[in-house]
Amino acid sequence: MNSELFKQWTMEKLIPNLEEPSLVILDNAPYHSVVLNKPPNTSSKKSEIIEWLQDNQINYATEMSKVELLQLVKIHSKEKNYEIDELLRKSGHEL
């Protein structure tokens, strides 16, 4: 199983067969835990950090170092949103 197959199964098989609203409980398997808008980390390239900041409309100075950019990411990072969680919530279900 991988995240794409699980997402497809969720959309095609699980959601259509759930009564609304339902409570869905998932474990922490990697294919259940794909993060939306995943913030960059210390392993990310400076260009990837800048791209994330731009995508999230966060201002930064071009002369900032990677460490300074990561501090901005940390300040502006929100709670993790998981792809499957969003699909289920949009369909009226709880997790």
The first five atom37 places (N, CA, C, CB, O) and aatype in JSON, in Angstrom:
{
  "aatype": [12, 2, 15, 6, 10, 13, 11, 5, 17, 16, 12, 6, 11, 10, 9, 14, 2, 10, 6, 6, 14, 15, 10, 19, 9, 10, 3, 2, 0, 14, 18, 8, 15, 19, 19, 10, 2, 11, 14, 14, 2, 16, 15, 15, 11, 11, 15, 6, 9, 9, 6, 17, 10, 5, 3, 2, 5, 9, 2, 18, 0, 16, 6, 12, 15, 11, 19, 6, 10, 10, 5, 10, 19, 11, 9, 8, 15, 11, 6, 11, 2, 18, 6, 9, 3, 6, 10, 10, 1, 11, 15, 7, 8, 6, 10],
  "atom_mask": [
    [1, 1, 1, 1, 1],
    [1, 1, 1, 1, 1],
    [1, 1, 1, 1, 1],
    [1, 1, 1, 1, 1],
    [1, 1, 1, 1, 1],
    [1, 1, 1, 1, 1],
    [1, 1, 1, 1, 1],
    [1, 1, 1, 1, 1],
    [1, 1, 1, 1, 1],
    [1, 1, 1, 1, 1],
    [1, 1, 1, 1, 1],
    [1, 1, 1, 1, 1],
    [1, 1, 1, 1, 1],
    [1, 1, 1, 1, 1],
    [1, 1, 1, 1, 1],
    [1, 1, 1, 1, 1],
    [1, 1, 1, 1, 1],
    [1, 1, 1, 1, 1],
    [1, 1, 1, 1, 1],
    [1, 1, 1, 1, 1],
    [1, 1, 1, 1, 1],
    [1, 1, 1, 1, 1],
    [1, 1, 1, 1, 1],
    [1, 1, 1, 1, 1],
    [1, 1, 1, 1, 1],
    [1, 1, 1, 1, 1],
    [1, 1, 1, 1, 1],
    [1, 1, 1, 1, 1],
    [1, 1, 1, 1, 1],
    [1, 1, 1, 1, 1],
    [1, 1, 1, 1, 1],
    [1, 1, 1, 1, 1],
    [1, 1, 1, 1, 1],
    [1, 1, 1, 1, 1],
    [1, 1, 1, 1, 1],
    [1, 1, 1, 1, 1],
    [1, 1, 1, 1, 1],
    [1, 1, 1, 1, 1],
    [1, 1, 1, 1, 1],
    [1, 1, 1, 1, 1],
    [1, 1, 1, 1, 1],
    [1, 1, 1, 1, 1],
    [1, 1, 1, 1, 1],
    [1, 1, 1, 1, 1],
    [1, 1, 1, 1, 1],
    [1, 1, 1, 1, 1],
    [1, 1, 1, 1, 1],
    [1, 1, 1, 1, 1],
    [1, 1, 1, 1, 1],
    [1, 1, 1, 1, 1],
    [1, 1, 1, 1, 1],
    [1, 1, 1, 1, 1],
    [1, 1, 1, 1, 1],
    [1, 1, 1, 1, 1],
    [1, 1, 1, 1, 1],
    [1, 1, 1, 1, 1],
    [1, 1, 1, 1, 1],
    [1, 1, 1, 1, 1],
    [1, 1, 1, 1, 1],
    [1, 1, 1, 1, 1],
    [1, 1, 1, 1, 1],
    [1, 1, 1, 1, 1],
    [1, 1, 1, 1, 1],
    [1, 1, 1, 1, 1],
    [1, 1, 1, 1, 1],
    [1, 1, 1, 1, 1],
    [1, 1, 1, 1, 1],
    [1, 1, 1, 1, 1],
    [1, 1, 1, 1, 1],
    [1, 1, 1, 1, 1],
    [1, 1, 1, 1, 1],
    [1, 1, 1, 1, 1],
    [1, 1, 1, 1, 1],
    [1, 1, 1, 1, 1],
    [1, 1, 1, 1, 1],
    [1, 1, 1, 1, 1],
    [1, 1, 1, 1, 1],
    [1, 1, 1, 1, 1],
    [1, 1, 1, 1, 1],
    [1, 1, 1, 1, 1],
    [1, 1, 1, 1, 1],
    [1, 1, 1, 1, 1],
    [1, 1, 1, 1, 1],
    [1, 1, 1, 1, 1],
    [1, 1, 1, 1, 1],
    [1, 1, 1, 1, 1],
    [1, 1, 1, 1, 1],
    [1, 1, 1, 1, 1],
    [1, 1, 1, 1, 1],
    [1, 1, 1, 1, 1],
    [1, 1, 1, 1, 1],
    [1, 1, 1, 0, 1],
    [1, 1, 1, 1, 1],
    [1, 1, 1, 1, 1],
    [1, 1, 1, 1, 1]
  ],
  "atom_positions": [
    [[0.85, -1.17, 0.0], [0.0, 0.0, 0.0], [0.9, 1.23, 0.0], [-0.97, 0.0, 1.23], [1.94, 1.26, 0.66]],
    [[0.47, 2.26, -0.75], [1.17, 3.55, -0.71], [0.13, 4.66, -0.59], [2.06, 3.75, -1.97], [-1.07, 4.39, -0.65]],
    [[0.58, 5.88, -0.43], [-0.35, 6.98, -0.15], [-1.31, 7.24, -1.31], [0.44, 8.25, 0.15], [-2.48, 7.57, -1.07]],
    [[-0.86, 7.11, -2.54], [-1.75, 7.35, -3.68], [-2.84, 6.28, -3.77], [-0.94, 7.38, -4.99], [-4.01, 6.6, -4.01]],
    [[-2.47, 5.02, -3.57], [-3.47, 3.95, -3.58], [-4.47, 4.11, -2.43], [-2.79, 2.58, -3.49], [-5.66, 3.89, -2.6]],
    [[-3.96, 4.5, -1.26], [-4.84, 4.69, -0.11], [-5.79, 5.86, -0.35], [-4.02, 4.92, 1.16], [-6.97, 5.78, -0.02]],
    [[-5.29, 6.94, -0.92], [-6.13, 8.09, -1.24], [-7.23, 7.69, -2.23], [-5.28, 9.26, -1.82], [-8.39, 8.04, -2.05]],
    [[-6.85, 6.95, -3.27], [-7.81, 6.49, -4.27], [-8.87, 5.6, -3.62], [-7.1, 5.74, -5.41], [-10.06, 5.76, -3.88]],
    [[-8.44, 4.66, -2.8], [-9.37, 3.77, -2.11], [-10.31, 4.56, -1.21], [-8.61, 2.71, -1.28], [-11.51, 4.28, -1.15]],
    [[-9.77, 5.55, -0.5], [-10.58, 6.38, 0.39], [-11.67, 7.1, -0.4], [-9.7, 7.39, 1.14], [-12.83, 7.12, 0.01]],
    [[-11.28, 7.7, -1.53], [-12.24, 8.49, -2.32], [-13.26, 7.61, -3.04], [-11.5, 9.34, -3.34], [-14.43, 7.97, -3.13]],
    [[-12.83, 6.46, -3.54], [-13.7, 5.62, -4.36], [-14.49, 4.59, -3.56], [-12.89, 4.93, -5.4], [-15.61, 4.24, -3.95]],
    [[-13.94, 4.1, -2.47], [-14.58, 3.0, -1.74], [-15.06, 3.4, -0.35], [-13.62, 1.85, -1.62], [-16.21, 3.12, 0.01]],
    [[-14.21, 4.05, 0.43], [-14.56, 4.33, 1.82], [-15.61, 5.43, 1.94], [-13.31, 4.73, 2.59], [-16.69, 5.2, 2.49]],
    [[-15.32, 6.61, 1.43], [-16.23, 7.75, 1.6], [-17.63, 7.48, 1.06], [-15.65, 8.98, 0.92], [-18.6, 7.78, 1.74]],
    [[-17.76, 6.92, -0.14], [-19.12, 6.67, -0.65], [-19.94, 5.69, 0.2], [-19.04, 6.16, -2.05], [-21.16, 5.68, 0.13]],
    [[-19.26, 4.86, 0.99], [-19.96, 3.85, 1.78], [-20.13, 4.2, 3.25], [-19.23, 2.56, 1.67], [-20.66, 3.4, 4.02]],
    [[-19.69, 5.38, 3.65], [-19.86, 5.83, 5.03], [-21.16, 6.6, 5.17], [-18.67, 6.7, 5.48], [-21.54, 7.38, 4.3]],
    [[-21.84, 6.37, 6.29], [-23.0, 7.19, 6.6], [-22.47, 8.49, 7.18], [-23.99, 6.47, 7.59], [-21.46, 8.51, 7.87]],
    [[-23.18, 9.57, 6.88], [-22.72, 10.88, 7.36], [-23.41, 11.25, 8.65], [-22.97, 11.95, 6.32], [-24.61, 11.03, 8.74]],
    [[-22.76, 11.79, 9.63], [-21.31, 11.82, 9.8], [-20.81, 10.53, 10.43], [-20.89, 13.02, 10.64], [-21.5, 9.9, 11.23]],
    [[-19.62, 10.16, 10.08], [-18.98, 8.98, 10.66], [-17.67, 9.39, 11.31], [-18.73, 7.88, 9.59], [-17.07, 10.4, 10.95]],
    [[-17.23, 8.6, 12.27], [-15.94, 8.8, 12.9], [-14.98, 7.77, 12.31], [-16.04, 8.67, 14.47], [-15.23, 6.57, 12.39]],
    [[-13.89, 8.25, 11.73], [-12.9, 7.38, 11.1], [-11.63, 7.44, 11.94], [-12.62, 7.8, 9.61], [-11.13, 8.52, 12.25]],
    [[-11.13, 6.29, 12.31], [-9.91, 6.21, 13.12], [-8.82, 5.57, 12.27], [-10.15, 5.41, 14.44], [-8.99, 4.47, 11.74]],
    [[-7.69, 6.27, 12.15], [-6.56, 5.78, 11.37], [-5.35, 5.63, 12.28], [-6.24, 6.74, 10.2], [-5.2, 6.35, 13.27]],
    [[-4.49, 4.67, 11.94], [-3.24, 4.57, 12.67], [-2.22, 5.52, 12.05], [-2.71, 3.1, 12.67], [-2.58, 6.34, 11.21]],
    [[-0.98, 5.42, 12.44], [0.05, 6.34, 11.94], [0.86, 5.76, 10.79], [0.97, 6.72, 13.06], [2.03, 6.11, 10.62]],
    [[0.27, 4.88, 10.01], [0.98, 4.33, 8.86], [1.4, 5.48, 7.94], [0.09, 3.29, 8.1], [0.65, 6.45, 7.79]],
    [[2.56, 5.39, 7.33], [3.04, 6.49, 6.48], [2.06, 6.89, 5.38], [4.35, 6.1, 5.86], [1.97, 8.07, 5.04]],
    [[1.34, 5.93, 4.82], [0.41, 6.28, 3.75], [-0.86, 6.95, 4.26], [0.04, 5.04, 2.98], [-1.65, 7.44, 3.46]],
    [[-1.07, 7.0, 5.57], [-2.18, 7.75, 6.16], [-1.74, 9.17, 6.51], [-2.7, 7.04, 7.42], [-2.58, 10.03, 6.8]],
    [[-0.45, 9.43, 6.48], [0.1, 10.64, 7.07], [0.79, 11.58, 6.09], [1.06, 10.27, 8.13], [1.81, 12.18, 6.43]],
    [[0.26, 11.71, 4.89], [0.83, 12.64, 3.92], [0.43, 14.06, 4.33], [0.36, 12.31, 2.45], [-0.76, 14.37, 4.43]],
    [[1.42, 14.9, 4.57], [1.18, 16.26, 5.06], [0.96, 17.2, 3.89], [2.37, 16.74, 5.93], [1.7, 17.17, 2.9]],
    [[-0.08, 18.04, 4.0], [-0.32, 19.1, 3.03], [0.55, 20.3, 3.39], [-1.82, 19.49, 2.97], [0.68, 20.63, 4.57]],
    [[1.13, 20.94, 2.4], [1.93, 22.15, 2.6], [3.04, 21.92, 3.63], [1.04, 23.32, 3.04], [3.22, 22.71, 4.56]],
    [[3.75, 20.83, 3.46], [4.8, 20.45, 4.42], [5.89, 21.52, 4.45], [5.4, 19.07, 4.05], [6.48, 21.85, 3.42]],
    [[6.17, 22.05, 5.63], [7.21, 23.07, 5.72], [8.6, 22.48, 5.54], [7.13, 23.79, 7.07], [8.84, 21.33, 5.89]],
    [[9.52, 23.26, 4.99], [10.89, 22.78, 4.82], [11.58, 22.63, 6.17], [11.69, 23.72, 3.92], [11.14, 23.17, 7.18]],
    [[12.67, 21.88, 6.16], [13.45, 21.67, 7.39], [14.93, 21.91, 7.11], [13.23, 20.24, 7.95], [15.28, 22.38, 6.03]],
    [[15.77, 21.61, 8.06], [17.2, 21.89, 7.91], [17.84, 21.12, 6.76], [17.92, 21.56, 9.2], [18.9, 21.51, 6.27]],
    [[17.22, 20.05, 6.32], [17.74, 19.28, 5.18], [17.34, 19.89, 3.84], [17.26, 17.84, 5.26], [17.88, 19.5, 2.8]],
    [[16.41, 20.81, 3.86], [15.92, 21.43, 2.63], [16.96, 22.4, 2.07], [14.59, 22.16, 2.89], [17.74, 23.0, 2.8]],
    [[16.94, 22.53, 0.75], [17.8, 23.51, 0.1], [17.24, 24.9, 0.35], [17.92, 23.22, -1.44], [16.05, 25.07, 0.59]],
    [[18.12, 25.88, 0.3], [17.7, 27.27, 0.51], [16.62, 27.65, -0.51], [18.91, 28.23, 0.39], [15.66, 28.34, -0.16]],
    [[16.76, 27.2, -1.74], [15.77, 27.51, -2.78], [14.4, 26.91, -2.44], [16.26, 26.99, -4.14], [13.38, 27.51, -2.75]],
    [[14.38, 25.73, -1.82], [13.11, 25.11, -1.41], [12.46, 25.88, -0.27], [13.35, 23.64, -0.98], [11.24, 26.0, -0.21]],
    [[13.28, 26.41, 0.62], [12.75, 27.21, 1.73], [12.13, 28.49, 1.18], [13.88, 27.54, 2.75], [11.04, 28.88, 1.59]],
    [[12.84, 29.13, 0.26], [12.34, 30.36, -0.36], [11.04, 30.08, -1.1], [13.38, 30.96, -1.31], [10.1, 30.87, -1.02]],
    [[10.98, 28.98, -1.83], [9.76, 28.62, -2.56], [8.58, 28.45, -1.6], [9.98, 27.32, -3.37], [7.48, 28.91, -1.89]],
    [[8.8, 27.78, -0.46], [7.74, 27.59, 0.53], [7.28, 28.93, 1.08], [8.21, 26.68, 1.68], [6.08, 29.17, 1.22]],
    [[8.23, 29.82, 1.38], [7.88, 31.15, 1.9], [7.05, 31.92, 0.87], [9.16, 31.94, 2.26], [6.06, 32.55, 1.22]],
    [[7.45, 31.86, -0.39], [6.71, 32.55, -1.45], [5.32, 31.95, -1.62], [7.48, 32.47, -2.78], [4.34, 32.69, -1.74]],
    [[5.22, 30.63, -1.62], [3.91, 29.96, -1.77], [2.96, 30.34, -0.64], [4.1, 28.45, -1.81], [1.74, 30.35, -0.83]],
    [[3.51, 30.63, 0.53], [2.7, 30.98, 1.69], [2.63, 32.48, 1.93], [3.25, 30.3, 2.92], [2.18, 32.94, 2.97]],
    [[3.09, 33.24, 0.92], [3.02, 34.71, 0.93], [3.66, 35.3, 2.19], [1.57, 35.17, 0.82], [3.08, 36.17, 2.85]],
    [[4.84, 34.81, 2.5], [5.6, 35.29, 3.66], [6.78, 36.1, 3.15], [6.07, 34.09, 4.57], [7.59, 35.61, 2.36]],
    [[6.88, 37.34, 3.59], [7.96, 38.22, 3.16], [9.27, 37.82, 3.81], [7.62, 39.68, 3.5], [9.32, 37.4, 4.97]],
    [[10.34, 37.96, 3.05], [11.69, 37.67, 3.52], [12.65, 38.57, 2.77], [12.05, 36.15, 3.32], [12.33, 39.08, 1.69]],
    [[13.81, 38.77, 3.34], [14.85, 39.56, 2.68], [15.75, 38.63, 1.87], [15.69, 40.37, 3.72], [16.12, 37.55, 2.34]],
    [[16.1, 39.04, 0.67], [16.89, 38.18, -0.21], [18.27, 37.85, 0.36], [17.06, 38.83, -1.56], [18.86, 36.83, 0.01]],
    [[18.77, 38.72, 1.25], [20.1, 38.47, 1.82], [20.07, 37.58, 3.06], [20.75, 39.78, 2.16], [21.11, 37.35, 3.68]],
    [[18.9, 37.1, 3.45], [18.78, 36.25, 4.64], [19.49, 34.92, 4.43], [17.3, 36.01, 5.0], [19.48, 34.36, 3.33]],
    [[20.1, 34.42, 5.49], [20.77, 33.11, 5.44], [19.72, 32.0, 5.55], [21.82, 32.98, 6.59], [18.55, 32.25, 5.85]],
    [[20.16, 30.79, 5.29], [19.26, 29.63, 5.39], [18.7, 29.51, 6.81], [20.01, 28.34, 5.0], [17.52, 29.22, 6.98]],
    [[19.54, 29.73, 7.81], [19.1, 29.64, 9.21], [18.02, 30.68, 9.49], [20.3, 29.85, 10.17], [17.02, 30.38, 10.15]],
    [[18.2, 31.89, 9.0], [17.21, 32.96, 9.21], [15.9, 32.63, 8.49], [17.75, 34.31, 8.72], [14.81, 32.87, 9.02]],
    [[16.01, 32.09, 7.29], [14.81, 31.7, 6.54], [14.05, 30.6, 7.28], [15.19, 31.23, 5.12], [12.82, 30.63, 7.34]],
    [[14.78, 29.65, 7.84], [14.14, 28.57, 8.6], [13.46, 29.09, 9.86], [15.16, 27.5, 8.97], [12.45, 28.54, 10.29]],
    [[14.0, 30.15, 10.44], [13.33, 30.77, 11.59], [11.99, 31.35, 11.17], [14.23, 31.87, 12.21], [11.01, 31.26, 11.91]],
    [[11.94, 31.95, 9.98], [10.67, 32.45, 9.45], [9.68, 31.31, 9.23], [10.9, 33.21, 8.13], [8.5, 31.43, 9.55]],
    [[10.18, 30.22, 8.69], [9.32, 29.05, 8.48], [8.73, 28.59, 9.81], [10.11, 27.89, 7.81], [7.53, 28.33, 9.91]],
    [[9.57, 28.5, 10.82], [9.12, 28.04, 12.13], [8.04, 28.97, 12.7], [10.3, 27.96, 13.11], [7.05, 28.5, 13.26]],
    [[8.23, 30.26, 12.55], [7.26, 31.25, 13.05], [5.92, 31.11, 12.34], [7.81, 32.67, 12.88], [4.86, 31.23, 12.96]],
    [[5.97, 30.86, 11.04], [4.75, 30.87, 10.22], [4.16, 29.49, 9.94], [5.04, 31.54, 8.93], [3.12, 29.39, 9.29]],
    [[4.82, 28.43, 10.41], [4.27, 27.09, 10.2], [3.03, 26.9, 11.06], [5.33, 26.0, 10.53], [2.99, 27.28, 12.23]],
    [[2.03, 26.31, 10.45], [0.78, 26.05, 11.16], [0.75, 24.58, 11.56], [-0.46, 26.41, 10.28], [1.65, 23.81, 11.24]],
    [[-0.29, 24.21, 12.26], [-0.49, 22.82, 12.63], [-0.53, 21.97, 11.36], [-1.8, 22.64, 13.45], [-1.05, 22.4, 10.33]],
    [[0.02, 20.77, 11.44], [0.04, 19.89, 10.28], [-1.37, 19.54, 9.84], [0.83, 18.61, 10.59], [-2.24, 19.22, 10.65]],
    [[-1.59, 19.6, 8.52], [-2.84, 19.16, 7.93], [-2.52, 17.96, 7.05], [-3.55, 20.31, 7.11], [-1.64, 18.02, 6.19]],
    [[-3.25, 16.88, 7.27], [-3.01, 15.66, 6.51], [-4.02, 15.53, 5.38], [-3.07, 14.44, 7.43], [-5.19, 15.85, 5.53]],
    [[-3.53, 15.04, 4.25], [-4.33, 14.92, 3.04], [-5.61, 14.11, 3.27], [-3.52, 14.29, 1.93], [-6.7, 14.57, 2.91]],
    [[-5.51, 12.94, 3.85], [-6.67, 12.07, 4.07], [-7.64, 12.72, 5.05], [-6.23, 10.69, 4.6], [-8.86, 12.63, 4.87]],
    [[-7.12, 13.38, 6.09], [-7.98, 14.07, 7.06], [-8.85, 15.11, 6.35], [-7.14, 14.74, 8.16], [-10.05, 15.21, 6.61]],
    [[-8.23, 15.88, 5.46], [-8.96, 16.92, 4.74], [-10.04, 16.31, 3.85], [-8.0, 17.77, 3.88], [-11.16, 16.82, 3.79]],
    [[-9.72, 15.23, 3.16], [-10.71, 14.56, 2.31], [-11.92, 14.11, 3.12], [-10.08, 13.35, 1.59], [-13.06, 14.32, 2.72]],
    [[-11.66, 13.5, 4.27], [-12.75, 13.0, 5.1], [-13.56, 14.14, 5.71], [-12.2, 12.11, 6.21], [-14.79, 14.06, 5.76]],
    [[-12.9, 15.19, 6.17], [-13.62, 16.34, 6.75], [-14.51, 17.02, 5.71], [-12.63, 17.36, 7.33], [-15.65, 17.38, 6.0]],
    [[-13.99, 17.19, 4.5], [-14.77, 17.81, 3.42], [-16.0, 16.98, 3.08], [-13.91, 18.0, 2.17], [-16.98, 17.51, 2.55]],
    [[-15.95, 15.7, 3.38], [-17.09, 14.81, 3.13], [-18.0, 14.69, 4.34], [-16.59, 13.44, 2.72], [-18.94, 13.89, 4.33]],
    [[-17.73, 15.49, 5.39], [-18.61, 15.52, 6.56], [-18.3, 14.51, 7.65], [0.0, 0.0, 0.0], [-19.16, 14.21, 8.47]],
    [[-17.09, 13.97, 7.66], [-16.73, 12.96, 8.64], [-15.7, 13.51, 9.63], [-16.18, 11.71, 7.95], [-15.01, 14.5, 9.35]],
    [[-15.59, 12.85, 10.78], [-14.62, 13.23, 11.82], [-13.48, 12.24, 11.85], [-15.29, 13.31, 13.2], [-13.6, 11.1, 11.4]],
    [[-12.37, 12.7, 12.4], [-11.22, 11.81, 12.6], [-10.83, 11.81, 14.04], [-10.03, 12.23, 11.74], [-9.88, 11.13, 14.43]]
  ]
}
